[in-house]
Tab-separated table of C-alpha atoms in Angstrom:
chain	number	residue	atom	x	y	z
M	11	UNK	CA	85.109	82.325	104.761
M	12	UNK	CA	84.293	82.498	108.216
M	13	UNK	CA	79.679	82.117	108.630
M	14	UNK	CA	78.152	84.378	111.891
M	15	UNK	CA	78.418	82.917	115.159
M	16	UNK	CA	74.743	80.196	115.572
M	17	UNK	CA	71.718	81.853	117.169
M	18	UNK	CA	70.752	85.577	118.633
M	19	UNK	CA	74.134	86.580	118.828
M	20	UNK	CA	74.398	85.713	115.123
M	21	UNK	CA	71.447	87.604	114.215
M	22	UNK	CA	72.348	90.563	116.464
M	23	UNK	CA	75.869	90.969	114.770
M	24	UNK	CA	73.710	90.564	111.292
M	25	UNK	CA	71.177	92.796	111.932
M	26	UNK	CA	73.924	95.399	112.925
M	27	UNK	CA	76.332	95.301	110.858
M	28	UNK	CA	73.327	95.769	107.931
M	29	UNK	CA	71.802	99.020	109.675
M	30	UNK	CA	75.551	100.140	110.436
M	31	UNK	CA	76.301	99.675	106.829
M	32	UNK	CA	73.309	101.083	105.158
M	33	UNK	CA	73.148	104.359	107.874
M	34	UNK	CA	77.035	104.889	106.455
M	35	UNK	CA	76.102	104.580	103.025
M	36	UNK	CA	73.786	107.139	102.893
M	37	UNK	CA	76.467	109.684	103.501
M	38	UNK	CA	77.814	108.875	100.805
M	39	UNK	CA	78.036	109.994	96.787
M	40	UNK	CA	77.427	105.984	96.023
M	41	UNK	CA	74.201	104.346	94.961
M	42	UNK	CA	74.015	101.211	96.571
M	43	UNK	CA	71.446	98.968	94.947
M	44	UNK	CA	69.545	96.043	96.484
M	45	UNK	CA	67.692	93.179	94.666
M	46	UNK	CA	64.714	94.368	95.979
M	47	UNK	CA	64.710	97.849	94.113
M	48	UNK	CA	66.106	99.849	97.491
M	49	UNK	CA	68.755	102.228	96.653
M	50	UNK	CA	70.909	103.292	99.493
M	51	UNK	CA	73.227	106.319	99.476
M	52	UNK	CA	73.247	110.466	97.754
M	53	UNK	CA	70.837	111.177	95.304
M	54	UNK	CA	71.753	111.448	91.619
M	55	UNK	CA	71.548	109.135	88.763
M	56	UNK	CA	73.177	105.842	88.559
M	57	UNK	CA	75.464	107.481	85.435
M	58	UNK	CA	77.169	110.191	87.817
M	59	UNK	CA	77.473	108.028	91.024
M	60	UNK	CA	79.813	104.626	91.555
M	61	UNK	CA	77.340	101.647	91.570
M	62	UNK	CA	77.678	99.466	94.348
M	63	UNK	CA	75.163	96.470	93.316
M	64	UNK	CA	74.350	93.998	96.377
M	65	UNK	CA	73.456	90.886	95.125
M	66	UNK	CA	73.017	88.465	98.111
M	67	UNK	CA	71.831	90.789	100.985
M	68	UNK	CA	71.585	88.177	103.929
M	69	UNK	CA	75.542	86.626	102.897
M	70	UNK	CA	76.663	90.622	103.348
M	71	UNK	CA	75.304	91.133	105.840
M	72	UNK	CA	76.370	87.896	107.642
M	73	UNK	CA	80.194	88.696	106.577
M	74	UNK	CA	80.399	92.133	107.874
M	75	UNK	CA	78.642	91.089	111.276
M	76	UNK	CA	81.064	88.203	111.847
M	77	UNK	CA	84.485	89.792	110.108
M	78	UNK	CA	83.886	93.373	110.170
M	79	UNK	CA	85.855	95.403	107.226
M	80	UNK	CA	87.831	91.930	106.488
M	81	UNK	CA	84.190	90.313	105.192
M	82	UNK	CA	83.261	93.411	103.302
M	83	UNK	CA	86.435	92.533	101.187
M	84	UNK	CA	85.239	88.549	101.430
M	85	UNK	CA	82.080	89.399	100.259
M	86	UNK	CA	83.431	90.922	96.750
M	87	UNK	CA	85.752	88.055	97.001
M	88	UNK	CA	82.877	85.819	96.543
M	89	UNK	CA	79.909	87.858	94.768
M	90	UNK	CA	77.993	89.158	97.269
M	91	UNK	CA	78.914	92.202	96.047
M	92	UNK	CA	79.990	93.800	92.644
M	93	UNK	CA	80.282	96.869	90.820
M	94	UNK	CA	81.071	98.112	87.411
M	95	UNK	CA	83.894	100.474	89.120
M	96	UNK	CA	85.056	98.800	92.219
M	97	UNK	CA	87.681	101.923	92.870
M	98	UNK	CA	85.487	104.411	92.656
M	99	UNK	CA	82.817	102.765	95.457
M	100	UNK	CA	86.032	102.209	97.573
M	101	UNK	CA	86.997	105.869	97.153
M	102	UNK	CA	83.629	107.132	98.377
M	103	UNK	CA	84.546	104.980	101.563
M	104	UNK	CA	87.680	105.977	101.867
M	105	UNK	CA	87.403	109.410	102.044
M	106	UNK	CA	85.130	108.810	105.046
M	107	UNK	CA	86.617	106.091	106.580
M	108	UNK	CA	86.881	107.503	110.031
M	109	UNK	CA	83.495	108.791	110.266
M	110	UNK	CA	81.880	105.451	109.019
M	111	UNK	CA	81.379	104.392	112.523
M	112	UNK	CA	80.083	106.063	115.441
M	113	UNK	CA	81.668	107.591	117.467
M	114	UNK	CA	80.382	105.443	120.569
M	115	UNK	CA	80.936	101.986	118.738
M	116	UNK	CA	84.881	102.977	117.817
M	117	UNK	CA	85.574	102.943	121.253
M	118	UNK	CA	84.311	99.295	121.525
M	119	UNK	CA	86.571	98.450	118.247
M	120	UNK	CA	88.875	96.255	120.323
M	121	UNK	CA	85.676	93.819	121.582
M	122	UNK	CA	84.558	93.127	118.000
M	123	UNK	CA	87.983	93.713	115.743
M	124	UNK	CA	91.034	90.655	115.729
M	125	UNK	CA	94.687	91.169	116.364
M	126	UNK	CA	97.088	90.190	114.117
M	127	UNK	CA	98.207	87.080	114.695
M	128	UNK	CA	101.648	86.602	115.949
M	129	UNK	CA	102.458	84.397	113.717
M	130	UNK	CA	102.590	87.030	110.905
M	131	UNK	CA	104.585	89.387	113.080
M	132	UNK	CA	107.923	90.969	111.045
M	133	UNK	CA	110.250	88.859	112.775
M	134	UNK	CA	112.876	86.371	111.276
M	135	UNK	CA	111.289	83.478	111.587
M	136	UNK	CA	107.815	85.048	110.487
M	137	UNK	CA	109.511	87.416	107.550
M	138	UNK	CA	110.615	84.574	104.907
M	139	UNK	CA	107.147	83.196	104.737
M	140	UNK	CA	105.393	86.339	104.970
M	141	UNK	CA	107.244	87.889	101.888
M	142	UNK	CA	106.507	84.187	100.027
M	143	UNK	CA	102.888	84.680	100.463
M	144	UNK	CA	102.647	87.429	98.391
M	145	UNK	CA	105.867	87.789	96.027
M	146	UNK	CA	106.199	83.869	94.947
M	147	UNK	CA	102.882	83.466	93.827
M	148	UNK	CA	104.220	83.578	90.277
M	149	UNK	CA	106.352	85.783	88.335
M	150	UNK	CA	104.206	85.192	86.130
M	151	UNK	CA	101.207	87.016	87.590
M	152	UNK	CA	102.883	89.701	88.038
M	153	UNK	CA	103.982	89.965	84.658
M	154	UNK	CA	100.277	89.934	82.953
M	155	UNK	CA	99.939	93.769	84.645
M	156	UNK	CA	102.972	95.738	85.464
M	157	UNK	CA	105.139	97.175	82.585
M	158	UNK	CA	108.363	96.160	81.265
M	159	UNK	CA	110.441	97.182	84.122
M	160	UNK	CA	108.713	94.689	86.076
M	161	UNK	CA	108.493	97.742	88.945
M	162	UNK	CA	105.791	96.626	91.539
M	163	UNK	CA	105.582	100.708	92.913
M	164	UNK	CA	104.416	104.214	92.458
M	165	UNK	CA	105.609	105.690	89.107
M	166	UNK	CA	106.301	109.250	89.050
M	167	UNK	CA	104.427	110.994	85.841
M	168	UNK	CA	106.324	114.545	86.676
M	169	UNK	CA	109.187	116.406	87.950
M	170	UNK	CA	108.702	117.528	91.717
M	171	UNK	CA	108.701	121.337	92.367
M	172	UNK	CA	109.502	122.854	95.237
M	173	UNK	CA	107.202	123.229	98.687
M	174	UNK	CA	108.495	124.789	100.941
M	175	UNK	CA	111.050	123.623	104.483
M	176	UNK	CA	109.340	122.108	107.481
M	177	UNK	CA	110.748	122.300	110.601
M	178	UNK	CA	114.246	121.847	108.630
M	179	UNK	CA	113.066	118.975	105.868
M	180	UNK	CA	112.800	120.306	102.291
M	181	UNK	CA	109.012	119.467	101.441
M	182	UNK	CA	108.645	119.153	97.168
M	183	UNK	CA	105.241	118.102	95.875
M	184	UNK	CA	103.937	116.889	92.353
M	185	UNK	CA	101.025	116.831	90.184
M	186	UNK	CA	98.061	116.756	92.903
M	187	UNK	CA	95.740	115.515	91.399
M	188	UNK	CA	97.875	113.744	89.247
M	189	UNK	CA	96.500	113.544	85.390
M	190	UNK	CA	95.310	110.574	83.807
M	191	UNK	CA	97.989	108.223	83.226
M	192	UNK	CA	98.390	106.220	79.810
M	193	UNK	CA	100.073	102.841	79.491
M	194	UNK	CA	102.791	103.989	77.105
M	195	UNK	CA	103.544	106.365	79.726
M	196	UNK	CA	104.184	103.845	82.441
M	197	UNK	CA	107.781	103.019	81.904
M	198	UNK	CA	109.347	106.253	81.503
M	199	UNK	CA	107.327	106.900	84.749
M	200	UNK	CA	109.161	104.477	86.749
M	201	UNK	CA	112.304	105.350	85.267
M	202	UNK	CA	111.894	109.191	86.887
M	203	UNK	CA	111.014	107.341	90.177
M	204	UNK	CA	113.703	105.276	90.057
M	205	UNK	CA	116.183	107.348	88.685
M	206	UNK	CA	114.964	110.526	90.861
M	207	UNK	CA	116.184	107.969	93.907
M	208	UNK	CA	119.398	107.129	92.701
M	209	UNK	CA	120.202	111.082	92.641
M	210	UNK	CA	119.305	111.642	95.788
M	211	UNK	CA	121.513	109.318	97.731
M	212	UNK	CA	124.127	109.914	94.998
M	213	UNK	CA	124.788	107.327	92.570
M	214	UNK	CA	127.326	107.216	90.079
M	215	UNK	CA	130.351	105.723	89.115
M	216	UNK	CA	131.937	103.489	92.432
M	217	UNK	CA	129.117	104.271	94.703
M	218	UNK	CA	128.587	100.712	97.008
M	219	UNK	CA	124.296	100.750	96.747
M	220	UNK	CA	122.815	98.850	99.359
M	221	UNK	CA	119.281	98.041	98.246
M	222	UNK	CA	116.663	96.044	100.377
M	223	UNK	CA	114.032	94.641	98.854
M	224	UNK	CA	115.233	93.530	95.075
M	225	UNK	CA	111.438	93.571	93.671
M	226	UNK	CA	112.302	92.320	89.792
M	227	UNK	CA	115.805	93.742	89.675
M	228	UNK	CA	114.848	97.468	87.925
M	229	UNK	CA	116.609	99.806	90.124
M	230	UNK	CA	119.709	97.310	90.477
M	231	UNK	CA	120.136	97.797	86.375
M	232	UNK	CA	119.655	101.338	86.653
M	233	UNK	CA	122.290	102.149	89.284
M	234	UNK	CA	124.687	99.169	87.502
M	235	UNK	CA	124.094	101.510	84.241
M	236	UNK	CA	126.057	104.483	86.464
M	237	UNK	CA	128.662	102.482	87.234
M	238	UNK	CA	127.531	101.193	90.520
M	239	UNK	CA	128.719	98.022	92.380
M	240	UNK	CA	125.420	96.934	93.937
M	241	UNK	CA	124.259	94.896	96.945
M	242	UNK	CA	120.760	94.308	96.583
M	243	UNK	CA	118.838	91.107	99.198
M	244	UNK	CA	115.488	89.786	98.716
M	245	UNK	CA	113.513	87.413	101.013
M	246	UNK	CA	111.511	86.240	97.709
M	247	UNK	CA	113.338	83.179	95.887
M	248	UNK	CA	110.606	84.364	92.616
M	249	UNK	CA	112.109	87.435	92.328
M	250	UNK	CA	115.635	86.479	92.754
M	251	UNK	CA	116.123	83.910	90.190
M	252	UNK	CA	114.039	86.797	87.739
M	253	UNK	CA	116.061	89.298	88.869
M	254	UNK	CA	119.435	87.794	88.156
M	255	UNK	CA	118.328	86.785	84.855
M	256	UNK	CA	117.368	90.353	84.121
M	257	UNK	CA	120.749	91.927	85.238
M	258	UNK	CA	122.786	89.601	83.573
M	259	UNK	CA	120.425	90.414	80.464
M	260	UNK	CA	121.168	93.871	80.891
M	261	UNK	CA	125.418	93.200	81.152
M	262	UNK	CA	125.623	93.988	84.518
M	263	UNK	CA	125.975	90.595	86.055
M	264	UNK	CA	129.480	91.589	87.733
M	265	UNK	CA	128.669	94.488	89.311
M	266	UNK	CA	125.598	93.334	90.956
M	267	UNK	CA	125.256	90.517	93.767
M	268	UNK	CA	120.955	89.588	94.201
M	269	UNK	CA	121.427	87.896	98.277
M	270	UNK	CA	118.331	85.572	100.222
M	271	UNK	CA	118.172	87.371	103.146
M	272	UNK	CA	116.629	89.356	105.994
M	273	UNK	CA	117.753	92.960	106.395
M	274	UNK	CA	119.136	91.674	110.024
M	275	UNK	CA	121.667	89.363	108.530
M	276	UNK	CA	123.414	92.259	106.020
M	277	UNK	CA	127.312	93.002	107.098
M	278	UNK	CA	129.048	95.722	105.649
M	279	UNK	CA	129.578	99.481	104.618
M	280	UNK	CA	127.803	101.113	101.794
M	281	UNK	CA	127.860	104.528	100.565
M	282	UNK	CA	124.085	105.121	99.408
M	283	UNK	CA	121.205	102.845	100.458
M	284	UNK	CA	117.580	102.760	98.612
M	285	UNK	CA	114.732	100.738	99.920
M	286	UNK	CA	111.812	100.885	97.821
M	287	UNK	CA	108.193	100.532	99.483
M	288	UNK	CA	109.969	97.659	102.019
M	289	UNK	CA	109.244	99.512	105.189
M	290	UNK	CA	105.521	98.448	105.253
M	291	UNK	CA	106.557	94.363	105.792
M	292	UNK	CA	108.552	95.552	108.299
M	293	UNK	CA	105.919	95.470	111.126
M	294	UNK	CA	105.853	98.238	113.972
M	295	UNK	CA	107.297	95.522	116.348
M	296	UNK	CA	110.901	96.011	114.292
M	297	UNK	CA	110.706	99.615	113.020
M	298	UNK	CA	113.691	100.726	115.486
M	299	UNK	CA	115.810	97.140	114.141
M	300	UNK	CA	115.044	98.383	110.820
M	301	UNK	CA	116.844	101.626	110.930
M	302	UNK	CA	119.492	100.694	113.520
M	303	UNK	CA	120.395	98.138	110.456
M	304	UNK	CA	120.339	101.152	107.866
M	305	UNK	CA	122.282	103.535	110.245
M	306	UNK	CA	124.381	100.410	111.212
M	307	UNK	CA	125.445	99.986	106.968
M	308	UNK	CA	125.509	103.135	106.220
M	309	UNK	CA	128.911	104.823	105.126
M	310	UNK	CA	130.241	108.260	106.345
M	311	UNK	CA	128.747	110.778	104.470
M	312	UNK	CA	125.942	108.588	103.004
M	313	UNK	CA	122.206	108.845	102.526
M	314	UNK	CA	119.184	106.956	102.541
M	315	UNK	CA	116.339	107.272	100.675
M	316	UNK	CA	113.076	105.225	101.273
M	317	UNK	CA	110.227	105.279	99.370
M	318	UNK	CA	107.347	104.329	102.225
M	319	UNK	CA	103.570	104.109	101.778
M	320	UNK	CA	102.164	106.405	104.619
M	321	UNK	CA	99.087	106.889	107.004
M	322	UNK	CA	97.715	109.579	108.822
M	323	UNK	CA	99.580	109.172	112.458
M	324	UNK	CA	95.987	109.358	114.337
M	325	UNK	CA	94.729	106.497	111.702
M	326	UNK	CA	98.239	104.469	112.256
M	327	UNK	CA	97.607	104.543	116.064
M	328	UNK	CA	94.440	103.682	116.022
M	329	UNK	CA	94.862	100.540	113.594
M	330	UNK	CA	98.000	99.250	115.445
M	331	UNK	CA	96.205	96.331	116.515
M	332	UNK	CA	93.835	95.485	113.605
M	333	UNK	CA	93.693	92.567	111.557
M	334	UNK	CA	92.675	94.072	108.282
M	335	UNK	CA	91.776	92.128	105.026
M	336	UNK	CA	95.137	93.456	102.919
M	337	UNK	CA	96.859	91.933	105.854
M	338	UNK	CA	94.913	88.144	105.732
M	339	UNK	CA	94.702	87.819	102.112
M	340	UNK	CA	98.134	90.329	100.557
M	341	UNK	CA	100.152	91.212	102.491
M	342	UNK	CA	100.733	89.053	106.247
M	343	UNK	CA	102.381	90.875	108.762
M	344	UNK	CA	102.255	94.303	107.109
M	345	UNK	CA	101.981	97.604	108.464
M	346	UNK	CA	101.881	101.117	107.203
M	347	UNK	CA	103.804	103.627	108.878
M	348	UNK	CA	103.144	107.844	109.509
M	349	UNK	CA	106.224	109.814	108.703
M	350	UNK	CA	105.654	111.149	112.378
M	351	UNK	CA	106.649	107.540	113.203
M	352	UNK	CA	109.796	106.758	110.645
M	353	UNK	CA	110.499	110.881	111.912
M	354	UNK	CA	110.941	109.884	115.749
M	355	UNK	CA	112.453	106.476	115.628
M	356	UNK	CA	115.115	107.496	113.511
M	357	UNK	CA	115.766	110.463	115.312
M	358	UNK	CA	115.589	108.427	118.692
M	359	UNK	CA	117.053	105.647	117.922
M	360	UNK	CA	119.549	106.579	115.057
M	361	UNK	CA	121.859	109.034	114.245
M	362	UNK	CA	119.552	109.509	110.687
M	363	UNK	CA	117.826	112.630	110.360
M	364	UNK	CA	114.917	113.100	107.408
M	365	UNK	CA	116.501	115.583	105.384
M	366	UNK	CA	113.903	115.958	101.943
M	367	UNK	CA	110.345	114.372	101.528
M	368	UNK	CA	107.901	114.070	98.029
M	369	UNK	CA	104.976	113.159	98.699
M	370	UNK	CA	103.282	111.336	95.242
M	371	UNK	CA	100.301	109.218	96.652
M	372	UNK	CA	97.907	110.767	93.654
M	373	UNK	CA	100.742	109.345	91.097
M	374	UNK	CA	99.880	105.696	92.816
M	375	UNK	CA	96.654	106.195	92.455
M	376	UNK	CA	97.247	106.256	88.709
M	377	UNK	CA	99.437	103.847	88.960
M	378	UNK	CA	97.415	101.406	90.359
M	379	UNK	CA	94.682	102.298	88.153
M	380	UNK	CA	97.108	101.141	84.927
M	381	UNK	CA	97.814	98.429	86.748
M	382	UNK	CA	94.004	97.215	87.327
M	383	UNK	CA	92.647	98.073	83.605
M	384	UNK	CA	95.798	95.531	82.532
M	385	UNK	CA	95.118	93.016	85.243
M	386	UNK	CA	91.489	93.139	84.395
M	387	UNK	CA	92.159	92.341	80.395
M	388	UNK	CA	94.367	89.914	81.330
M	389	UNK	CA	91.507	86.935	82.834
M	390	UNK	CA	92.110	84.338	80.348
M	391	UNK	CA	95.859	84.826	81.391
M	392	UNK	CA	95.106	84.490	84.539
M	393	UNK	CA	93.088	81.604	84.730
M	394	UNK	CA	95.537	79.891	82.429
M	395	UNK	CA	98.012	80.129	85.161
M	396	UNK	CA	95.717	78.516	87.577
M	397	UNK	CA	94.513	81.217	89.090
M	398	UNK	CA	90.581	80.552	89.726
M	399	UNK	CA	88.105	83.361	89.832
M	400	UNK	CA	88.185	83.809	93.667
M	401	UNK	CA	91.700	84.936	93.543
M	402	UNK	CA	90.722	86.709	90.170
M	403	UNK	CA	88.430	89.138	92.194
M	404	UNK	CA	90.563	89.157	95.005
M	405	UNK	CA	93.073	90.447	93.404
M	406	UNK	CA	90.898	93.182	91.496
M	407	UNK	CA	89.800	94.060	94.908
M	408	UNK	CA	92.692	94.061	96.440
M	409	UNK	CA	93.621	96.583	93.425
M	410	UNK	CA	91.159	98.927	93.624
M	411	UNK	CA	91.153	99.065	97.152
M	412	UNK	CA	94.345	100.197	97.122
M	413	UNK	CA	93.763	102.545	94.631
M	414	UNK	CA	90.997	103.878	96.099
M	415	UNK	CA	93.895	104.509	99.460
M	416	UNK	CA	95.424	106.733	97.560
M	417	UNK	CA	92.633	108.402	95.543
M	418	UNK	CA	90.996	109.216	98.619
M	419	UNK	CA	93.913	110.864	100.400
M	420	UNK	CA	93.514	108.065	103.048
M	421	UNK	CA	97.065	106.809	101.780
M	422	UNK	CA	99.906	108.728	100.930
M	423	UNK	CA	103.237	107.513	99.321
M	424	UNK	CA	106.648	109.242	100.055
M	425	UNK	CA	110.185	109.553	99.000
M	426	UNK	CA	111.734	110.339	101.921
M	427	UNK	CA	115.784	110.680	101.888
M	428	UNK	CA	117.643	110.822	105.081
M	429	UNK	CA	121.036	111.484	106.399
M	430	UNK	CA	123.131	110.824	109.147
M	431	UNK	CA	123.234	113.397	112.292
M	432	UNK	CA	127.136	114.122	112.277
M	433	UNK	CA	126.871	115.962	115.743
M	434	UNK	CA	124.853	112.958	117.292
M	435	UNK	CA	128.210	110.924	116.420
């Protein structure tokens, strides 16, 4: 945890990111509550707005001066902050996240904001370790909050419906918002989103299924259940040795091969690929390697089908070269594309054309909220593991933050299928 630079600079950067903070939150439908008695934010009564409860004032302030958004997640990380509904403070931010800031002081973002560093960058050497960081923290983590599937991704709670054709992609929409969720719900969920996949790049009986990025092995049972003969590469040893073990559970142990490697390294010719929520570790640096691999591997005839977590394309561009606090403490080296961007380099660089797109971020949101209630029962678990109560809130944070992406409208999530461009051939 990083402390303010020593002297007036240090009390400058205090003293402004504390009026900064407080002039935002008053724009706000939060209550923001000081030690003091000062409430900060919309008027209304603590039970119809999220409580944000400050409880070391000078420490916040000192973490948001010196590290900007990335100490406003450091400072939950450590207590300066809590709240009885972390989410719901995060949404209120969220959904005025690029109006928090003047004007004036965004264009002076690049004087006060770090750049990734290179060594997280998406590229072979940086890719192994940047997938470790995250996915082989334990299996076991994982385990105490996602549902038997072991699916680490949106869920789909309904059946898409028609939207409409844009500029020659078939647009289909869900449940928006989506309604509340229940836990016995959660498995069938990710069954439709898994399953809904599958169709749309055509899997059945014979079909050679590419899949990058194994997760826990879900979608390789479900396409080995159809009679597939699946390909599916990881980068994370964790979810490897968990994922064989669940395949060959299942029977299917012959008809799917679980690989240790990068995307880059994959020879061959498959009739269907499916790459589940992979794209973000990808990194903007390697976006056009990415899909020259997938339009390389692709089969005549075939189809792709992502499913990508998306950002406005004004908010991508403008965060291209911030450091962000997912990035330092979840997910190193990631990035979140626009579908403007996966749109233009694959029809720049590939002969892959988006074809269909669902867009289901409110279903994450509920997802993620499942996913949070169980993590948050789950802190004897936890700490059982080894897993102190730093990482505890970090991980609640990191959570709700996300959940608060999506809630917001901030963050979308997208199955988008694509196919190849015959006439660019």
């Amino acid at each position: 945890m990083v402390r303010r630079p020593p002297g007036l600079r240090g009390r400058l950067y205090t003293r402004g990111a504390d009026r900064l903070f407080r002039r935002a939150a008053k724009k706000l439908p939060v209550r923001v509550e000081y030690p003091d008695g000062t409430v900060v934010g919309a008027q209304g009564g603590s039970d119809i707005l999220p409580r944000m409860i400050i409880r070391r004032p000078d420490a916040f302030a000192e973490r948001m001066g010196t590290r900007g958004l990335i100490g406003f997640g450091e400072a939950y990380m450590v207590g300066d902050w809590t709240s009885p509904d972390p989410a719901a403070v995060l949404t209120a931010f969220a959904t005025k996240m690029a109006r928090l800031v003047p004007r004036p002081l965004q264009r002076l973002r690049g004087l006060f904001v770090a750049n990734p560093p290179a060594t997280e960058h998406g590229s072979e050497e940086n890719a192994r370790s940047n997938i470790s960081r995250h996915y082989d923290l334990s299996n076991e983590l994982f385990g105490l909050f996602l549902d038997p599937t072991m699916t680490y991704s949106a869920a789909l709670f309904s059946e898409p419906v028609a939207d409409g054709v844009e500029r020659g992609v078939e647009l289909l929409r869900v449940d928006q918002p989506c309604p509340p969720a229940t836990w016995e719900q959660l498995e069938q969920a990710q069954h439709n989103k898994i399953d809904r996949l599958l169709d749309a790049v055509g899997v059945q009986r014979g079909t050679r299924l590419l899949e990058i990025g194994t997760g826990w092995g879900e979608l390789c049972i479900r396409a080995a259940a159809r009679g597939a003969i699946v390909r599916s590469v990881t980068l994370s040893r964790e979810q490897q040795e968990l994922a064989r073990k669940r395949v060959d559970s299942a029977g299917h142990g012959d008809s799917v091969h679980i690989d240790l490697m990068d995307y880059r390294e994959i020879e061959g010719s498959y009739d269907a690929i499916v790459s589940v929520e992979m794209i973000e570790a990808v990194g903007h640096q390697h976006w056009q390697t990415y899909f020259g691999a997938l339009d390389e591997l692709l089969a005549p005839g075939g189809r792709v089908a992502l499913q990508a977590i998306t950002m406005p394309h004004d908010r991508m561009l403008a965060t291209k070269k911030t450091y962000t606090w997912v990035q330092k403490y979840i997910f190193p080296g990631g990035f979140l594309p626009s579908v403007e961007a996966i749109e233009t380099v694959a029809s720049e660089h590939t002969s892959l054309r988006v074809a269909e797109r669902l867009r289901m971020g409110a279903h994450y949101a509920e997802t993620l909220r499942l996913w949070q209630e169980r993590f948050g029962s789950a802190t004897a678990d936890a700490e059982a593991l080894g897993f102190d109560e730093t990482f505890r809130r970090m991980w609640k944070f990191y959570l709700a933050y996300s959940e608060a992406g999506f809630r917001s409208g901030y963050l979308d999530v997208q199955q988008i299928v694509l196919h190849r461009d015959e006439v660019v051939r």
